[in-house]
Amino acid sequence: MLTCFIRYEIDPFRKDDFATYARNWGEAIPRCGADLIGYFGPHEGSATTAYGAYNIESLAAYEAYRARLAADPLGRENYEFARRERFILKEDRIFLKNVSLPHGKE
């Protein structure tokens, strides 16, 4: 299992747009096959940093998932919304493996 962490740099005056974007992914991502952990927007501290995180079985599964997401009506609409409104200034994606499992097992 891999976890995809997405770090966003967002326009601090467009946090509501990012929240709409995040809620849309809250519907589309699970429907297209990834296990959404969540999207996290600024609250205290940095007003420009946000995160998204989800689990996916493998990089091969990720490629199939991305194709489904691009074909999904809400997925397409959300990509277009972000492109048109430009509230995301930068996006970085990394895939990490949880190497501390199992937690707390003796």
PDB file of C-alpha atoms in Angstrom:
ATOM      1  CA  MET A   1       0.000   0.000   0.000  1.00  0.00           C
ATOM      2  CA  LEU A   2       1.247   3.485  -0.883  1.00  0.00           C
ATOM      3  CA  THR A   3       0.079   6.826   0.433  1.00  0.00           C
ATOM      4  CA  CYS A   4       0.059   9.774  -1.925  1.00  0.00           C
ATOM      5  CA  PHE A   5       0.663  13.092  -0.212  1.00  0.00           C
ATOM      6  CA  ILE A   6      -0.085  16.220  -2.237  1.00  0.00           C
ATOM      7  CA  ARG A   7       1.267  19.541  -0.996  1.00  0.00           C
ATOM      8  CA  TYR A   8      -0.484  22.573  -2.427  1.00  0.00           C
ATOM      9  CA  GLU A   9       0.535  26.185  -2.396  1.00  0.00           C
ATOM     10  CA  ILE A  10      -2.733  28.086  -2.689  1.00  0.00           C
ATOM     11  CA  ASP A  11      -3.752  31.696  -3.068  1.00  0.00           C
ATOM     12  CA  PRO A  12      -4.450  32.828   0.522  1.00  0.00           C
ATOM     13  CA  PHE A  13      -7.412  34.886  -0.663  1.00  0.00           C
ATOM     14  CA  ARG A  14      -8.987  31.854  -2.396  1.00  0.00           C
ATOM     15  CA  LYS A  15      -9.200  29.396   0.516  1.00  0.00           C
ATOM     16  CA  ASP A  16     -12.941  28.946  -0.078  1.00  0.00           C
ATOM     17  CA  ASP A  17     -12.256  27.869  -3.665  1.00  0.00           C
ATOM     18  CA  PHE A  18      -9.740  25.319  -2.412  1.00  0.00           C
ATOM     19  CA  ALA A  19     -12.339  24.029   0.073  1.00  0.00           C
ATOM     20  CA  THR A  20     -14.839  23.547  -2.778  1.00  0.00           C
ATOM     21  CA  TYR A  21     -12.150  21.746  -4.787  1.00  0.00           C
ATOM     22  CA  ALA A  22     -11.404  19.496  -1.799  1.00  0.00           C
ATOM     23  CA  ARG A  23     -15.093  18.632  -1.221  1.00  0.00           C
ATOM     24  CA  ASN A  24     -15.434  17.695  -4.902  1.00  0.00           C
ATOM     25  CA  TRP A  25     -12.473  15.320  -4.581  1.00  0.00           C
ATOM     26  CA  GLY A  26     -14.145  13.939  -1.469  1.00  0.00           C
ATOM     27  CA  GLU A  27     -16.801  12.516  -3.784  1.00  0.00           C
ATOM     28  CA  ALA A  28     -14.762  11.696  -6.892  1.00  0.00           C
ATOM     29  CA  ILE A  29     -11.619  10.119  -5.415  1.00  0.00           C
ATOM     30  CA  PRO A  30     -13.320   7.258  -3.515  1.00  0.00           C
ATOM     31  CA  ARG A  31     -15.660   6.627  -6.454  1.00  0.00           C
ATOM     32  CA  CYS A  32     -12.639   6.237  -8.755  1.00  0.00           C
ATOM     33  CA  GLY A  33     -10.834   3.734  -6.559  1.00  0.00           C
ATOM     34  CA  ALA A  34      -8.509   5.413  -4.049  1.00  0.00           C
ATOM     35  CA  ASP A  35      -8.908   5.390  -0.280  1.00  0.00           C
ATOM     36  CA  LEU A  36      -9.150   9.095   0.553  1.00  0.00           C
ATOM     37  CA  ILE A  37      -7.625  10.102   3.875  1.00  0.00           C
ATOM     38  CA  GLY A  38      -8.628  13.721   3.370  1.00  0.00           C
ATOM     39  CA  TYR A  39      -7.881  17.224   2.194  1.00  0.00           C
ATOM     40  CA  PHE A  40      -6.555  19.715   4.701  1.00  0.00           C
ATOM     41  CA  GLY A  41      -6.696  23.490   4.272  1.00  0.00           C
ATOM     42  CA  PRO A  42      -5.095  26.363   6.168  1.00  0.00           C
ATOM     43  CA  HIS A  43      -6.385  27.079   9.638  1.00  0.00           C
ATOM     44  CA  GLU A  44      -3.567  28.490  11.767  1.00  0.00           C
ATOM     45  CA  GLY A  45      -0.036  29.344  10.706  1.00  0.00           C
ATOM     46  CA  SER A  46       0.581  29.328   6.963  1.00  0.00           C
ATOM     47  CA  ALA A  47      -2.327  30.673   4.933  1.00  0.00           C
ATOM     48  CA  THR A  48      -0.929  29.227   1.719  1.00  0.00           C
ATOM     49  CA  THR A  49      -0.222  25.554   2.476  1.00  0.00           C
ATOM     50  CA  ALA A  50      -2.782  22.774   2.029  1.00  0.00           C
ATOM     51  CA  TYR A  51      -2.553  18.995   1.734  1.00  0.00           C
ATOM     52  CA  GLY A  52      -4.393  16.066   0.230  1.00  0.00           C
ATOM     53  CA  ALA A  53      -3.696  12.428   1.111  1.00  0.00           C
ATOM     54  CA  TYR A  54      -5.002   9.099  -0.093  1.00  0.00           C
ATOM     55  CA  ASN A  55      -3.980   5.447  -0.152  1.00  0.00           C
ATOM     56  CA  ILE A  56      -3.549   3.446  -3.323  1.00  0.00           C
ATOM     57  CA  GLU A  57      -2.478  -0.165  -3.787  1.00  0.00           C
ATOM     58  CA  SER A  58       0.464   0.424  -6.149  1.00  0.00           C
ATOM     59  CA  LEU A  59       1.819   2.761  -8.812  1.00  0.00           C
ATOM     60  CA  ALA A  60       0.108   0.613 -11.455  1.00  0.00           C
ATOM     61  CA  ALA A  61      -3.196   1.010  -9.586  1.00  0.00           C
ATOM     62  CA  TYR A  62      -2.495   4.748  -9.398  1.00  0.00           C
ATOM     63  CA  GLU A  63      -2.227   4.988 -13.190  1.00  0.00           C
ATOM     64  CA  ALA A  64      -5.584   3.210 -13.647  1.00  0.00           C
ATOM     65  CA  TYR A  65      -7.145   5.376 -10.935  1.00  0.00           C
ATOM     66  CA  ARG A  66      -5.913   8.591 -12.612  1.00  0.00           C
ATOM     67  CA  ALA A  67      -7.489   7.485 -15.901  1.00  0.00           C
ATOM     68  CA  ARG A  68     -10.819   6.849 -14.147  1.00  0.00           C
ATOM     69  CA  LEU A  69     -10.585  10.210 -12.364  1.00  0.00           C
ATOM     70  CA  ALA A  70      -9.942  12.045 -15.650  1.00  0.00           C
ATOM     71  CA  ALA A  71     -12.987  10.322 -17.203  1.00  0.00           C
ATOM     72  CA  ASP A  72     -15.242  10.961 -14.195  1.00  0.00           C
ATOM     73  CA  PRO A  73     -17.641  13.910 -14.811  1.00  0.00           C
ATOM     74  CA  LEU A  74     -16.946  15.520 -11.418  1.00  0.00           C
ATOM     75  CA  GLY A  75     -13.229  14.799 -11.772  1.00  0.00           C
ATOM     76  CA  ARG A  76     -13.095  16.550 -15.163  1.00  0.00           C
ATOM     77  CA  GLU A  77     -15.149  19.433 -13.796  1.00  0.00           C
ATOM     78  CA  ASN A  78     -12.851  19.806 -10.782  1.00  0.00           C
ATOM     79  CA  TYR A  79      -9.673  19.796 -12.892  1.00  0.00           C
ATOM     80  CA  GLU A  80     -11.234  22.500 -15.090  1.00  0.00           C
ATOM     81  CA  PHE A  81     -12.357  24.516 -12.054  1.00  0.00           C
ATOM     82  CA  ALA A  82      -8.801  24.598 -10.672  1.00  0.00           C
ATOM     83  CA  ARG A  83      -7.312  25.436 -14.079  1.00  0.00           C
ATOM     84  CA  ARG A  84      -9.827  28.203 -14.751  1.00  0.00           C
ATOM     85  CA  GLU A  85      -9.786  29.810 -11.293  1.00  0.00           C
ATOM     86  CA  ARG A  86      -6.015  29.414 -10.658  1.00  0.00           C
ATOM     87  CA  PHE A  87      -6.281  29.231  -6.866  1.00  0.00           C
ATOM     88  CA  ILE A  88      -3.613  26.497  -6.818  1.00  0.00           C
ATOM     89  CA  LEU A  89      -0.226  28.135  -7.319  1.00  0.00           C
ATOM     90  CA  LYS A  90       1.905  25.013  -6.954  1.00  0.00           C
ATOM     91  CA  GLU A  91       1.315  21.302  -6.436  1.00  0.00           C
ATOM     92  CA  ASP A  92       3.838  18.653  -5.354  1.00  0.00           C
ATOM     93  CA  ARG A  93       3.059  14.944  -5.110  1.00  0.00           C
ATOM     94  CA  ILE A  94       5.004  12.211  -3.328  1.00  0.00           C
ATOM     95  CA  PHE A  95       4.273   8.532  -2.732  1.00  0.00           C
ATOM     96  CA  LEU A  96       5.354   7.091   0.603  1.00  0.00           C
ATOM     97  CA  LYS A  97       5.108   3.659   2.162  1.00  0.00           C
ATOM     98  CA  ASN A  98       4.156   3.312   5.832  1.00  0.00           C
ATOM     99  CA  VAL A  99       7.216   1.611   7.301  1.00  0.00           C
ATOM    100  CA  SER A 100       6.100   1.762  10.950  1.00  0.00           C
ATOM    101  CA  LEU A 101       3.348  -0.866  10.613  1.00  0.00           C
ATOM    102  CA  PRO A 102       2.122  -2.529  12.677  1.00  0.00           C
ATOM    103  CA  HIS A 103       1.719   0.289  15.183  1.00  0.00           C
ATOM    104  CA  GLY A 104       1.993  -0.627  18.834  1.00  0.00           C
ATOM    105  CA  LYS A 105       2.177  -4.401  18.312  1.00  0.00           C
ATOM    106  CA  GLU A 106       4.368  -6.303  20.756  1.00  0.00           C
TER     107      GLU A 106
END
